Amino acid sequence: MFGAANSLSDLFISDRLKRRKAHFIKVSIKIETGETRTVTLLHYLGWPLNSTPPSAKRLLEFRRKARRAGSPVVICPDGASRSGAYCLIDSLISAYSKGKEPKPAELLSALRDQRMKERIELTL
């Protein structure tokens, strides 16, 4: 889609900028309806499925970039493993940076509860 523009009724979407780094891709997408917004897509390449990230340093660098980009939507193909681990890591770091002492097991349970609630609501 890079360099392309798509229009659906009153919605216009176009790629604005694409940058490839060693371990992630950054794409800025302009979305126009009655107003114009730019959405930043960050695709992390350094975390193979069913494994741990080979570099904690690169994952933390990616996290810093993602936090600067705005409110995240975190996804992975199966919707649980890497995205869930990333959300847990992000939540723990955020809590520690605010001087809190989170309990990782409780936080993980809360993340799982949110995921399950959304899936249940989707089926109703």
Coordinates of C-alpha atoms in Angstrom, one line a residue:
M1 CA 0.0 0.0 0.0
F2 CA 3.0 2.4 0.4
G3 CA 2.6 5.3 -1.9
A4 CA -1.0 4.4 -2.6
A5 CA -4.2 6.2 -1.8
N6 CA -7.5 4.6 -1.2
S7 CA -10.9 6.2 -0.9
L8 CA -14.0 4.7 0.6
S9 CA -17.0 7.0 0.4
D10 CA -16.0 10.0 2.6
L11 CA -12.8 8.3 3.9
F12 CA -9.5 8.9 2.2
I13 CA -6.3 7.1 3.3
S14 CA -2.8 7.6 2.0
D15 CA 0.7 6.6 3.0
R16 CA 2.9 9.5 4.0
L17 CA 6.2 8.1 5.1
K18 CA 7.8 4.8 5.4
R19 CA 11.1 4.1 7.3
R20 CA 12.8 0.8 7.8
K21 CA 15.1 0.3 10.8
A22 CA 17.1 -2.8 11.7
H23 CA 14.3 -4.2 13.8
F24 CA 11.1 -2.3 13.0
I25 CA 9.2 -0.5 10.3
K26 CA 7.6 2.8 10.8
V27 CA 4.7 3.9 8.5
S28 CA 2.8 7.2 8.8
I29 CA -0.7 7.0 7.3
K30 CA -2.9 10.0 6.7
I31 CA -6.6 9.5 7.2
E32 CA -9.0 12.1 6.0
T33 CA -12.7 12.3 6.7
G34 CA -14.1 15.6 7.8
E35 CA -10.8 16.1 9.6
T36 CA -7.3 14.9 9.0
R37 CA -5.3 12.6 11.3
T38 CA -2.0 10.9 11.0
V39 CA -1.7 7.4 12.4
T40 CA 1.7 5.9 13.0
L41 CA 2.1 2.2 12.5
L42 CA 5.2 0.6 14.1
H43 CA 5.8 -3.1 13.1
Y44 CA 8.4 -4.8 15.3
L45 CA 10.4 -7.4 13.3
G46 CA 12.7 -8.6 16.0
W47 CA 10.5 -11.1 17.9
P48 CA 10.0 -14.4 16.2
L49 CA 6.7 -16.3 16.9
N50 CA 6.9 -18.8 19.8
S51 CA 10.2 -17.4 21.2
T52 CA 11.6 -14.6 23.3
P53 CA 13.0 -11.5 21.7
P54 CA 16.7 -12.0 21.0
S55 CA 17.5 -8.4 22.2
A56 CA 15.9 -6.8 25.2
K57 CA 17.7 -3.5 24.3
R58 CA 16.0 -3.4 20.9
L59 CA 12.6 -4.2 22.3
L60 CA 13.0 -1.4 24.9
E61 CA 14.1 1.0 22.1
F62 CA 11.0 0.0 20.1
R63 CA 8.9 0.6 23.2
R64 CA 10.3 4.1 23.6
K65 CA 9.5 4.9 19.9
A66 CA 6.0 3.4 20.4
R67 CA 5.3 5.5 23.5
R68 CA 6.3 8.7 21.6
A69 CA 4.0 7.8 18.7
G70 CA 0.9 8.1 20.8
S71 CA -1.8 5.8 22.0
P72 CA -1.0 2.3 20.9
V73 CA -3.0 -0.5 19.5
V74 CA -1.0 -3.7 20.1
I75 CA -1.6 -6.7 17.9
C76 CA 0.1 -10.0 16.9
P77 CA -1.1 -12.8 14.7
D78 CA -2.5 -14.9 17.5
G79 CA -3.6 -12.0 19.6
A80 CA -2.1 -13.2 22.8
S81 CA 1.5 -14.4 23.0
R82 CA 3.7 -11.5 21.9
S83 CA 1.1 -8.8 22.2
G84 CA 0.2 -9.9 25.7
A85 CA 3.8 -10.1 26.7
Y86 CA 4.5 -6.7 25.2
C87 CA 1.5 -5.2 27.1
L88 CA 2.7 -6.7 30.4
I89 CA 6.3 -5.4 29.9
D90 CA 5.0 -2.0 29.0
S91 CA 2.6 -1.9 32.0
L92 CA 5.4 -3.0 34.4
I93 CA 7.9 -0.4 33.1
S94 CA 5.2 2.3 33.3
A95 CA 4.3 1.4 36.9
Y96 CA 7.9 1.2 38.0
S97 CA 8.7 4.6 36.4
K98 CA 5.9 6.1 38.4
G99 CA 7.3 4.8 41.7
K100 CA 4.7 2.0 42.0
E101 CA 5.6 -1.6 42.9
P102 CA 3.2 -3.7 40.7
K103 CA 2.7 -7.4 41.2
P104 CA 3.4 -9.0 37.8
A105 CA 1.1 -12.0 38.4
E106 CA -1.8 -9.7 39.3
L107 CA -1.1 -7.5 36.4
L108 CA -1.0 -10.5 34.0
S109 CA -4.3 -11.7 35.5
A110 CA -5.9 -8.3 34.9
L111 CA -4.6 -8.2 31.3
R112 CA -6.1 -11.7 30.7
D113 CA -9.4 -10.7 32.3
Q114 CA -9.7 -7.7 29.9
R115 CA -8.9 -9.9 26.9
M116 CA -11.5 -12.5 27.8
K117 CA -14.2 -9.9 28.6
E118 CA -13.7 -8.4 25.2
R119 CA -14.0 -11.8 23.5
I120 CA -17.1 -12.6 25.4
E121 CA -18.7 -9.3 24.6
L122 CA -17.8 -9.9 20.9
T123 CA -19.8 -13.1 20.9
L124 CA -22.9 -11.7 22.4

